[in-house]
PDB file of C-alpha atoms and ligand atoms in Angstrom:
ATOM      1  CA  MET L   1      79.465  86.280 109.377  1.00  0.00           C
ATOM      2  CA  SER L   2      80.066  82.705 110.687  1.00  0.00           C
ATOM      3  CA  SER L   3      77.343  79.892 109.529  1.00  0.00           C
ATOM      4  CA  PRO L   4      75.393  78.271 112.285  1.00  0.00           C
ATOM      5  CA  GLY L   5      77.445  75.292 111.513  1.00  0.00           C
ATOM      6  CA  SER L   6      80.971  76.802 112.394  1.00  0.00           C
ATOM      7  CA  LEU L   7      79.405  78.492 115.585  1.00  0.00           C
ATOM      8  CA  SER L   8      78.759  74.917 116.867  1.00  0.00           C
ATOM      9  CA  GLU L   9      82.092  73.402 115.984  1.00  0.00           C
ATOM     10  CA  PRO L  10      84.588  72.530 118.805  1.00  0.00           C
ATOM     11  CA  ALA L  11      88.054  73.979 118.212  1.00  0.00           C
ATOM     12  CA  MET L  12      89.341  70.564 117.214  1.00  0.00           C
ATOM     13  CA  LYS L  13      87.676  68.718 114.512  1.00  0.00           C
ATOM     14  CA  ILE L  14      87.563  65.051 115.424  1.00  0.00           C
ATOM     15  CA  LEU L  15      86.750  62.758 112.892  1.00  0.00           C
ATOM     16  CA  ILE L  16      86.212  59.138 114.027  1.00  0.00           C
ATOM     17  CA  HIS L  17      86.179  56.493 111.204  1.00  0.00           C
ATOM     18  CA  GLN L  18      85.405  52.733 111.629  1.00  0.00           C
ATOM     19  CA  THR L  19      88.565  51.276 110.280  1.00  0.00           C
ATOM     20  CA  ARG L  20      92.250  52.475 109.983  1.00  0.00           C
ATOM     21  CA  ALA L  21      91.765  52.085 106.202  1.00  0.00           C
ATOM     22  CA  LEU L  22      88.954  54.666 106.345  1.00  0.00           C
ATOM     23  CA  ALA L  23      90.926  56.760 108.492  1.00  0.00           C
ATOM     24  CA  THR L  24      93.937  56.777 106.419  1.00  0.00           C
ATOM     25  CA  ASP L  25      91.745  57.459 103.230  1.00  0.00           C
ATOM     26  CA  CYS L  26      90.345  60.463 105.003  1.00  0.00           C
ATOM     27  CA  ALA L  27      93.690  61.881 106.180  1.00  0.00           C
ATOM     28  CA  ALA L  28      95.355  61.292 102.491  1.00  0.00           C
ATOM     29  CA  SER L  29      92.210  63.089 101.262  1.00  0.00           C
ATOM     30  CA  LEU L  30      92.948  66.175 103.324  1.00  0.00           C
ATOM     31  CA  ILE L  31      96.448  66.230 102.046  1.00  0.00           C
ATOM     32  CA  ALA L  32      95.750  65.566  98.743  1.00  0.00           C
ATOM     33  CA  ALA L  33      92.937  68.453  98.885  1.00  0.00           C
ATOM     34  CA  ARG L  34      95.474  71.020 100.440  1.00  0.00           C
ATOM     35  CA  LEU L  35      98.065  70.240  97.497  1.00  0.00           C
ATOM     36  CA  ASN L  36      95.568  70.457  94.844  1.00  0.00           C
ATOM     37  CA  ARG L  37      94.398  73.849  96.249  1.00  0.00           C
ATOM     38  CA  GLN L  38      97.874  75.017  96.792  1.00  0.00           C
ATOM     39  CA  PRO L  39     100.541  73.264  94.973  1.00  0.00           C
ATOM     40  CA  ASP L  40     103.484  74.991  96.712  1.00  0.00           C
ATOM     41  CA  THR L  41     102.173  74.019 100.122  1.00  0.00           C
ATOM     42  CA  VAL L  42     104.843  73.807 102.623  1.00  0.00           C
ATOM     43  CA  LEU L  43     104.157  70.226 104.239  1.00  0.00           C
ATOM     44  CA  GLY L  44     105.347  69.342 107.734  1.00  0.00           C
ATOM     45  CA  LEU L  45     105.851  65.352 107.665  1.00  0.00           C
ATOM     46  CA  ALA L  46     106.059  62.756 110.206  1.00  0.00           C
ATOM     47  CA  THR L  47     107.485  59.032 110.241  1.00  0.00           C
ATOM     48  CA  GLY L  48     106.399  56.037 112.247  1.00  0.00           C
ATOM     49  CA  GLY L  49     104.162  53.150 111.722  1.00  0.00           C
ATOM     50  CA  THR L  50     100.960  55.110 111.284  1.00  0.00           C
ATOM     51  CA  MET L  51     102.360  57.163 108.494  1.00  0.00           C
ATOM     52  CA  GLU L  52     103.249  54.411 106.508  1.00  0.00           C
ATOM     53  CA  MET L  53      99.643  53.703 105.631  1.00  0.00           C
ATOM     54  CA  VAL L  54      99.268  57.508 104.787  1.00  0.00           C
ATOM     55  CA  TYR L  55     102.176  57.628 102.612  1.00  0.00           C
ATOM     56  CA  ALA L  56     101.175  54.369 100.638  1.00  0.00           C
ATOM     57  CA  ASP L  57      97.756  55.941  99.760  1.00  0.00           C
ATOM     58  CA  LEU L  58      99.512  59.186  98.911  1.00  0.00           C
ATOM     59  CA  ILE L  59     101.564  57.114  96.368  1.00  0.00           C
ATOM     60  CA  ALA L  60      98.614  55.286  94.986  1.00  0.00           C
ATOM     61  CA  ARG L  61      96.798  58.908  94.233  1.00  0.00           C
ATOM     62  CA  HIS L  62      99.955  60.034  92.644  1.00  0.00           C
ATOM     63  CA  ARG L  63     100.257  57.165  90.443  1.00  0.00           C
ATOM     64  CA  ALA L  64      96.460  57.684  89.550  1.00  0.00           C
ATOM     65  CA  GLY L  65      97.308  61.223  88.652  1.00  0.00           C
ATOM     66  CA  LYS L  66      95.150  62.621  91.439  1.00  0.00           C
ATOM     67  CA  VAL L  67      98.042  64.513  93.456  1.00  0.00           C
ATOM     68  CA  SER L  68     101.234  65.950  92.599  1.00  0.00           C
ATOM     69  CA  PHE L  69     104.064  67.078  94.984  1.00  0.00           C
ATOM     70  CA  ALA L  70     106.208  68.646  92.147  1.00  0.00           C
ATOM     71  CA  GLN L  71     105.882  72.396  93.602  1.00  0.00           C
ATOM     72  CA  ALA L  72     105.651  71.267  97.357  1.00  0.00           C
ATOM     73  CA  THR L  73     108.278  71.950 100.091  1.00  0.00           C
ATOM     74  CA  SER L  74     108.431  69.468 103.158  1.00  0.00           C
ATOM     75  CA  PHE L  75     110.074  69.739 106.395  1.00  0.00           C
ATOM     76  CA  ASN L  76     110.024  66.574 108.503  1.00  0.00           C
ATOM     77  CA  LEU L  77     109.596  66.612 112.271  1.00  0.00           C
ATOM     78  CA  ASP L  78     112.456  64.978 113.330  1.00  0.00           C
ATOM     79  CA  GLU L  79     115.787  63.070 112.992  1.00  0.00           C
ATOM     80  CA  TYR L  80     117.752  60.787 115.348  1.00  0.00           C
ATOM     81  CA  VAL L  81     121.165  62.677 116.470  1.00  0.00           C
ATOM     82  CA  GLY L  82     124.052  60.673 115.257  1.00  0.00           C
ATOM     83  CA  LEU L  83     122.524  58.993 112.109  1.00  0.00           C
ATOM     84  CA  ALA L  84     123.528  59.993 108.709  1.00  0.00           C
ATOM     85  CA  GLY L  85     120.766  60.303 106.034  1.00  0.00           C
ATOM     86  CA  THR L  86     122.054  57.126 104.441  1.00  0.00           C
ATOM     87  CA  HIS L  87     121.627  54.875 107.535  1.00  0.00           C
ATOM     88  CA  ARG L  88     118.974  52.435 107.278  1.00  0.00           C
ATOM     89  CA  CYS L  89     117.219  53.610 110.360  1.00  0.00           C
ATOM     90  CA  SER L  90     117.361  57.421 109.970  1.00  0.00           C
ATOM     91  CA  TYR L  91     114.292  59.174 109.166  1.00  0.00           C
ATOM     92  CA  ARG L  92     115.646  60.423 105.863  1.00  0.00           C
ATOM     93  CA  HIS L  93     115.868  56.669 104.807  1.00  0.00           C
ATOM     94  CA  TYR L  94     112.471  56.153 105.934  1.00  0.00           C
ATOM     95  CA  MET L  95     111.007  59.086 104.018  1.00  0.00           C
ATOM     96  CA  ARG L  96     112.739  58.178 100.669  1.00  0.00           C
ATOM     97  CA  GLU L  97     111.661  54.504 101.105  1.00  0.00           C
ATOM     98  CA  LYS L  98     107.970  55.230 102.107  1.00  0.00           C
ATOM     99  CA  LEU L  99     107.180  58.278 100.267  1.00  0.00           C
ATOM    100  CA  PHE L 100     110.004  60.684  98.381  1.00  0.00           C
ATOM    101  CA  ASP L 101     111.297  57.822  95.946  1.00  0.00           C
ATOM    102  CA  HIS L 102     107.654  57.330  94.541  1.00  0.00           C
ATOM    103  CA  VAL L 103     106.297  60.772  93.974  1.00  0.00           C
ATOM    104  CA  ASP L 104     107.291  63.678  92.168  1.00  0.00           C
ATOM    105  CA  MET L 105     108.874  65.620  94.929  1.00  0.00           C
ATOM    106  CA  ASP L 106     111.812  67.605  94.178  1.00  0.00           C
ATOM    107  CA  PRO L 107     114.413  66.096  96.524  1.00  0.00           C
ATOM    108  CA  ALA L 108     116.189  69.631  96.736  1.00  0.00           C
ATOM    109  CA  ARG L 109     112.989  70.823  98.398  1.00  0.00           C
ATOM    110  CA  ALA L 110     112.450  67.720 101.072  1.00  0.00           C
ATOM    111  CA  PHE L 111     114.043  68.714 104.197  1.00  0.00           C
ATOM    112  CA  LEU L 112     114.918  66.783 107.457  1.00  0.00           C
ATOM    113  CA  PRO L 113     117.347  67.788 110.087  1.00  0.00           C
ATOM    114  CA  GLN L 114     120.797  66.550 109.613  1.00  0.00           C
ATOM    115  CA  GLY L 115     121.441  63.762 112.123  1.00  0.00           C
ATOM    116  CA  ASP L 116     124.999  63.511 111.701  1.00  0.00           C
ATOM    117  CA  ALA L 117     125.672  67.275 111.618  1.00  0.00           C
ATOM    118  CA  PRO L 118     129.067  68.125 113.543  1.00  0.00           C
ATOM    119  CA  ASP L 119     127.267  70.352 115.994  1.00  0.00           C
ATOM    120  CA  ALA L 120     123.371  69.226 116.528  1.00  0.00           C
ATOM    121  CA  GLU L 121     122.701  72.588 118.481  1.00  0.00           C
ATOM    122  CA  VAL L 122     123.753  74.694 115.545  1.00  0.00           C
ATOM    123  CA  GLU L 123     121.849  72.127 113.183  1.00  0.00           C
ATOM    124  CA  ALA L 124     118.510  72.663 115.142  1.00  0.00           C
ATOM    125  CA  ALA L 125     118.792  76.342 115.038  1.00  0.00           C
ATOM    126  CA  ARG L 126     119.566  76.285 111.269  1.00  0.00           C
ATOM    127  CA  TYR L 127     116.491  74.205 110.704  1.00  0.00           C
ATOM    128  CA  GLU L 128     114.237  76.335 112.928  1.00  0.00           C
ATOM    129  CA  ALA L 129     115.351  79.127 110.715  1.00  0.00           C
ATOM    130  CA  ALA L 130     114.891  77.421 107.429  1.00  0.00           C
ATOM    131  CA  ILE L 131     111.409  76.627 108.548  1.00  0.00           C
ATOM    132  CA  ALA L 132     110.542  80.120 109.454  1.00  0.00           C
ATOM    133  CA  ALA L 133     112.346  81.390 106.097  1.00  0.00           C
ATOM    134  CA  ALA L 134     109.962  79.134 104.115  1.00  0.00           C
ATOM    135  CA  GLY L 135     107.287  80.978 105.609  1.00  0.00           C
ATOM    136  CA  ASP L 136     106.405  78.208 108.163  1.00  0.00           C
ATOM    137  CA  ILE L 137     104.520  75.217 107.804  1.00  0.00           C
ATOM    138  CA  GLY L 138     101.224  75.154 105.820  1.00  0.00           C
ATOM    139  CA  LEU L 139     100.069  71.639 106.598  1.00  0.00           C
ATOM    140  CA  GLN L 140     101.476  69.614 109.444  1.00  0.00           C
ATOM    141  CA  LEU L 141     101.026  65.900 109.649  1.00  0.00           C
ATOM    142  CA  LEU L 142     101.530  64.424 113.036  1.00  0.00           C
ATOM    143  CA  GLY L 143     101.296  60.887 114.741  1.00  0.00           C
ATOM    144  CA  LEU L 144     100.917  60.602 118.446  1.00  0.00           C
ATOM    145  CA  GLY L 145     103.518  58.850 120.828  1.00  0.00           C
ATOM    146  CA  LEU L 146     101.984  56.689 123.409  1.00  0.00           C
ATOM    147  CA  ASN L 147     103.269  59.018 126.032  1.00  0.00           C
ATOM    148  CA  GLY L 148     101.702  61.978 124.386  1.00  0.00           C
ATOM    149  CA  HIS L 149     104.579  63.238 122.205  1.00  0.00           C
ATOM    150  CA  ILE L 150     104.167  64.827 119.016  1.00  0.00           C
ATOM    151  CA  GLY L 151     107.270  64.861 116.857  1.00  0.00           C
ATOM    152  CA  PHE L 152     109.839  64.122 119.645  1.00  0.00           C
ATOM    153  CA  ASN L 153     108.564  66.449 122.066  1.00  0.00           C
ATOM    154  CA  GLU L 154     108.695  64.231 124.981  1.00  0.00           C
ATOM    155  CA  PRO L 155     106.526  65.110 128.317  1.00  0.00           C
ATOM    156  CA  THR L 156     107.499  68.047 130.152  1.00  0.00           C
ATOM    157  CA  SER L 157     108.646  69.647 126.775  1.00  0.00           C
ATOM    158  CA  SER L 158     108.125  73.408 127.014  1.00  0.00           C
ATOM    159  CA  LEU L 159     104.832  74.403 125.204  1.00  0.00           C
ATOM    160  CA  SER L 160     106.721  77.184 123.232  1.00  0.00           C
ATOM    161  CA  SER L 161     109.844  75.271 122.563  1.00  0.00           C
ATOM    162  CA  LEU L 162     111.526  75.613 119.059  1.00  0.00           C
ATOM    163  CA  THR L 163     113.714  73.093 117.202  1.00  0.00           C
ATOM    164  CA  ARG L 164     116.061  71.746 119.480  1.00  0.00           C
ATOM    165  CA  ILE L 165     117.634  68.497 120.862  1.00  0.00           C
ATOM    166  CA  LYS L 166     115.481  66.311 123.033  1.00  0.00           C
ATOM    167  CA  THR L 167     116.550  63.296 124.922  1.00  0.00           C
ATOM    168  CA  LEU L 168     114.171  60.288 124.373  1.00  0.00           C
ATOM    169  CA  THR L 169     112.150  58.872 127.024  1.00  0.00           C
ATOM    170  CA  ARG L 170     112.565  55.045 127.527  1.00  0.00           C
ATOM    171  CA  SER L 171     109.104  54.427 126.470  1.00  0.00           C
ATOM    172  CA  THR L 172     109.753  56.105 123.120  1.00  0.00           C
ATOM    173  CA  ARG L 173     113.074  54.172 122.624  1.00  0.00           C
ATOM    174  CA  GLU L 174     111.122  50.852 123.486  1.00  0.00           C
ATOM    175  CA  ALA L 175     108.292  51.581 120.963  1.00  0.00           C
ATOM    176  CA  ASN L 176     111.010  52.336 118.321  1.00  0.00           C
ATOM    177  CA  ALA L 177     113.288  49.534 119.141  1.00  0.00           C
ATOM    178  CA  ARG L 178     111.229  47.492 116.306  1.00  0.00           C
ATOM    179  CA  PHE L 179     112.904  49.434 113.636  1.00  0.00           C
ATOM    180  CA  PHE L 180     116.379  48.459 114.705  1.00  0.00           C
ATOM    181  CA  ASP L 181     118.364  45.182 114.738  1.00  0.00           C
ATOM    182  CA  ASP L 182     119.197  45.746 118.399  1.00  0.00           C
ATOM    183  CA  PRO L 183     117.297  47.822 121.009  1.00  0.00           C
ATOM    184  CA  LYS L 184     120.326  49.345 122.216  1.00  0.00           C
ATOM    185  CA  ASP L 185     121.072  50.783 118.964  1.00  0.00           C
ATOM    186  CA  VAL L 186     118.280  53.236 119.341  1.00  0.00           C
ATOM    187  CA  PRO L 187     119.589  56.636 119.687  1.00  0.00           C
ATOM    188  CA  ARG L 188     119.267  58.756 123.064  1.00  0.00           C
ATOM    189  CA  LEU L 189     118.821  62.107 121.340  1.00  0.00           C
ATOM    190  CA  ALA L 190     116.808  63.440 118.536  1.00  0.00           C
ATOM    191  CA  ILE L 191     116.622  66.966 116.882  1.00  0.00           C
ATOM    192  CA  THR L 192     112.839  67.693 116.938  1.00  0.00           C
ATOM    193  CA  MET L 193     110.568  70.801 115.658  1.00  0.00           C
ATOM    194  CA  GLY L 194     109.254  72.321 119.033  1.00  0.00           C
ATOM    195  CA  ILE L 195     105.874  72.483 120.112  1.00  0.00           C
ATOM    196  CA  GLY L 196     105.818  76.277 119.284  1.00  0.00           C
ATOM    197  CA  THR L 197     107.300  75.582 115.742  1.00  0.00           C
ATOM    198  CA  ILE L 198     104.230  72.744 115.396  1.00  0.00           C
ATOM    199  CA  LEU L 199     101.754  75.392 116.665  1.00  0.00           C
ATOM    200  CA  ARG L 200     102.901  78.114 114.046  1.00  0.00           C
ATOM    201  CA  ALA L 201     101.528  75.752 111.282  1.00  0.00           C
ATOM    202  CA  GLN L 202      98.485  77.164 109.266  1.00  0.00           C
ATOM    203  CA  GLU L 203      96.608  73.609 109.615  1.00  0.00           C
ATOM    204  CA  VAL L 204      97.450  70.410 111.754  1.00  0.00           C
ATOM    205  CA  VAL L 205      96.212  66.807 110.934  1.00  0.00           C
ATOM    206  CA  LEU L 206      96.967  64.411 113.485  1.00  0.00           C
ATOM    207  CA  LEU L 207      96.373  60.623 113.233  1.00  0.00           C
ATOM    208  CA  ALA L 208      96.057  57.924 115.890  1.00  0.00           C
ATOM    209  CA  TYR L 209      95.043  54.281 115.669  1.00  0.00           C
ATOM    210  CA  GLY L 210      94.675  51.381 118.048  1.00  0.00           C
ATOM    211  CA  ALA L 211      93.486  50.591 121.420  1.00  0.00           C
ATOM    212  CA  GLU L 212      96.812  51.217 123.003  1.00  0.00           C
ATOM    213  CA  LYS L 213      96.491  54.896 121.872  1.00  0.00           C
ATOM    214  CA  ALA L 214      93.043  55.244 123.454  1.00  0.00           C
ATOM    215  CA  ASP L 215      94.092  56.752 126.787  1.00  0.00           C
ATOM    216  CA  VAL L 216      96.547  59.184 125.422  1.00  0.00           C
ATOM    217  CA  VAL L 217      94.117  60.485 122.786  1.00  0.00           C
ATOM    218  CA  ALA L 218      91.533  61.337 125.588  1.00  0.00           C
ATOM    219  CA  ARG L 219      94.312  63.092 127.422  1.00  0.00           C
ATOM    220  CA  MET L 220      95.305  65.193 124.246  1.00  0.00           C
ATOM    221  CA  ILE L 221      91.567  65.989 123.442  1.00  0.00           C
ATOM    222  CA  GLU L 222      89.869  66.342 126.803  1.00  0.00           C
ATOM    223  CA  GLY L 223      92.551  66.558 129.394  1.00  0.00           C
ATOM    224  CA  PRO L 224      94.296  69.897 130.711  1.00  0.00           C
ATOM    225  CA  VAL L 225      96.681  71.395 128.457  1.00  0.00           C
ATOM    226  CA  ALA L 226      99.944  70.440 129.988  1.00  0.00           C
ATOM    227  CA  ALA L 227     103.308  69.780 129.316  1.00  0.00           C
ATOM    228  CA  ALA L 228     102.948  66.245 130.745  1.00  0.00           C
ATOM    229  CA  CYS L 229     100.876  65.506 127.651  1.00  0.00           C
ATOM    230  CA  PRO L 230     102.670  67.777 124.704  1.00  0.00           C
ATOM    231  CA  ALA L 231      99.865  66.641 122.112  1.00  0.00           C
ATOM    232  CA  SER L 232      97.308  68.612 124.424  1.00  0.00           C
ATOM    233  CA  ALA L 233      99.000  71.929 123.174  1.00  0.00           C
ATOM    234  CA  LEU L 234      96.999  71.464 119.988  1.00  0.00           C
ATOM    235  CA  GLN L 235      93.870  72.419 122.006  1.00  0.00           C
ATOM    236  CA  MET L 236      95.307  75.865 121.600  1.00  0.00           C
ATOM    237  CA  HIS L 237      95.687  75.549 117.981  1.00  0.00           C
ATOM    238  CA  ARG L 238      92.831  77.308 115.500  1.00  0.00           C
ATOM    239  CA  LYS L 239      92.568  74.652 112.902  1.00  0.00           C
ATOM    240  CA  VAL L 240      93.427  70.972 113.926  1.00  0.00           C
ATOM    241  CA  THR L 241      91.827  67.768 112.546  1.00  0.00           C
ATOM    242  CA  ILE L 242      92.250  64.711 114.683  1.00  0.00           C
ATOM    243  CA  VAL L 243      91.629  61.505 112.657  1.00  0.00           C
ATOM    244  CA  LEU L 244      90.772  58.396 114.804  1.00  0.00           C
ATOM    245  CA  ASP L 245      90.010  54.852 114.386  1.00  0.00           C
ATOM    246  CA  GLU L 246      87.160  53.377 116.525  1.00  0.00           C
ATOM    247  CA  ALA L 247      89.693  51.802 118.965  1.00  0.00           C
ATOM    248  CA  ALA L 248      91.812  55.088 119.391  1.00  0.00           C
ATOM    249  CA  ALA L 249      88.422  56.945 120.083  1.00  0.00           C
ATOM    250  CA  SER L 250      87.147  54.649 122.727  1.00  0.00           C
ATOM    251  CA  ALA L 251      88.013  56.386 125.937  1.00  0.00           C
ATOM    252  CA  LEU L 252      86.761  59.641 124.587  1.00  0.00           C
ATOM    253  CA  GLU L 253      84.184  60.928 127.083  1.00  0.00           C
ATOM    254  CA  LEU L 254      82.427  63.266 124.634  1.00  0.00           C
ATOM    255  CA  ARG L 255      82.630  60.995 121.680  1.00  0.00           C
ATOM    256  CA  ASP L 256      78.865  61.119 120.907  1.00  0.00           C
ATOM    257  CA  TYR L 257      79.288  64.955 120.806  1.00  0.00           C
ATOM    258  CA  TYR L 258      82.024  64.756 118.414  1.00  0.00           C
ATOM    259  CA  GLU L 259      79.906  62.174 115.982  1.00  0.00           C
ATOM    260  CA  GLN L 260      77.104  64.661 116.286  1.00  0.00           C
ATOM    261  CA  VAL L 261      79.102  67.502 115.076  1.00  0.00           C
ATOM    262  CA  HIS L 262      80.957  65.498 112.328  1.00  0.00           C
ATOM    263  CA  PRO L 263      79.027  62.616 111.357  1.00  0.00           C
ATOM    264  CA  ARG L 264      81.045  59.830 109.924  1.00  0.00           C
ATOM    265  CA  VAL L 265      80.861  59.860 106.037  1.00  0.00           C
ATOM    266  CA  GLU L 266      80.701  56.074 105.898  1.00  0.00           C
ATOM    267  CA  ASN L 267      77.544  56.144 108.492  1.00  0.00           C
ATOM    268  CA  ALA L 268      75.964  59.165 106.621  1.00  0.00           C
ATOM    269  CA  SER L 269      76.052  57.312 103.287  1.00  0.00           C
ATOM    270  CA  SER L 270      74.848  53.931 104.624  1.00  0.00           C
TER     271      SER L 270
HETATM  272  C1  F6R M 301     108.135  60.614 114.284  1.00  0.00           C
HETATM  273  C2  F6R M 301     107.053  61.233 115.234  1.00  0.00           C
HETATM  274  C3  F6R M 301     106.707  60.674 116.235  1.00  0.00           C
HETATM  275  C4  F6R M 301     105.318  59.599 115.608  1.00  0.00           C
HETATM  276  C5  F6R M 301     104.852  58.961 117.047  1.00  0.00           C
HETATM  277  C6  F6R M 301     103.961  57.692 116.729  1.00  0.00           C
HETATM  278  O1  F6R M 301     108.515  61.318 113.080  1.00  0.00           O
HETATM  279  O2  F6R M 301     107.018  62.385 114.925  1.00  0.00           O
HETATM  280  O3  F6R M 301     105.924  61.597 117.016  1.00  0.00           O
HETATM  281  O4  F6R M 301     104.508  60.252 115.049  1.00  0.00           O
HETATM  282  O5  F6R M 301     105.790  58.257 117.862  1.00  0.00           O
HETATM  283  O6  F6R M 301     104.462  56.765 115.928  1.00  0.00           O
HETATM  284  P1  F6R M 301     103.674  55.654 115.435  1.00  0.00           P
HETATM  285  O7  F6R M 301     102.797  56.032 114.328  1.00  0.00           O
HETATM  286  O8  F6R M 301     104.971  54.451 115.055  1.00  0.00           O
HETATM  287  O9  F6R M 301     102.978  54.926 116.480  1.00  0.00           O
END
């Protein structure tokens, strides 16, 4: 039988933290707890600015002997079409630099789509099949694009899409230009897990920080489920935790309610 607490929980667990550091600690704790509970978890990993903090936290936990990736498998969400894994701006390079080279992850079980595969469509289908063959994602980590994308599922992506090639929007290319020497170098296409692929994960943890994400966070959580805001599809998932800082939570209409259901630990203990 359900406990009274679980009866009153919203479908999405919304955790609002005072600072990015506290939010990052919360997300890293969720990942470490999952790995400690199930060392051979299949992780779904993301890249981007938000994730850098999470990976730095996980590296510190690993160095302190508090988490191991030795038995885990990982599948990254996406990769730019045309970039070899050795390219400085590829997501494989990002993952090595920000996480893999600093923890005990087995490189043979750390998967990303191959951006420079001879046929990107074949590669996308192969990647989707590899995820399914691994039993699908256990814990999927997500960031949130300013336009509501998750992975590179840009607005109007099918909510049941599988891994495939997507054309990046101008807004995404502009947001990611900071990682490239010349904005013109940002690839126009990416291979990305689909929204359907993501929704098959057992558990999803999405992080969003900063005032510039406040509107899209509100659309994701409180707006209609619509392809115009791909992250809103997470409303259909049975186990999603959304980890926010104050600024990213500032446009939520039901914010008081979320804080009532899940009081902040830093508040509860003060
Ligand atoms: C990248 C990815 C993207 C980012 C999103 C947020 O692998 O999946 O969806 O998570 O664009 O990026 P940041 O954290 O840089 O704002």
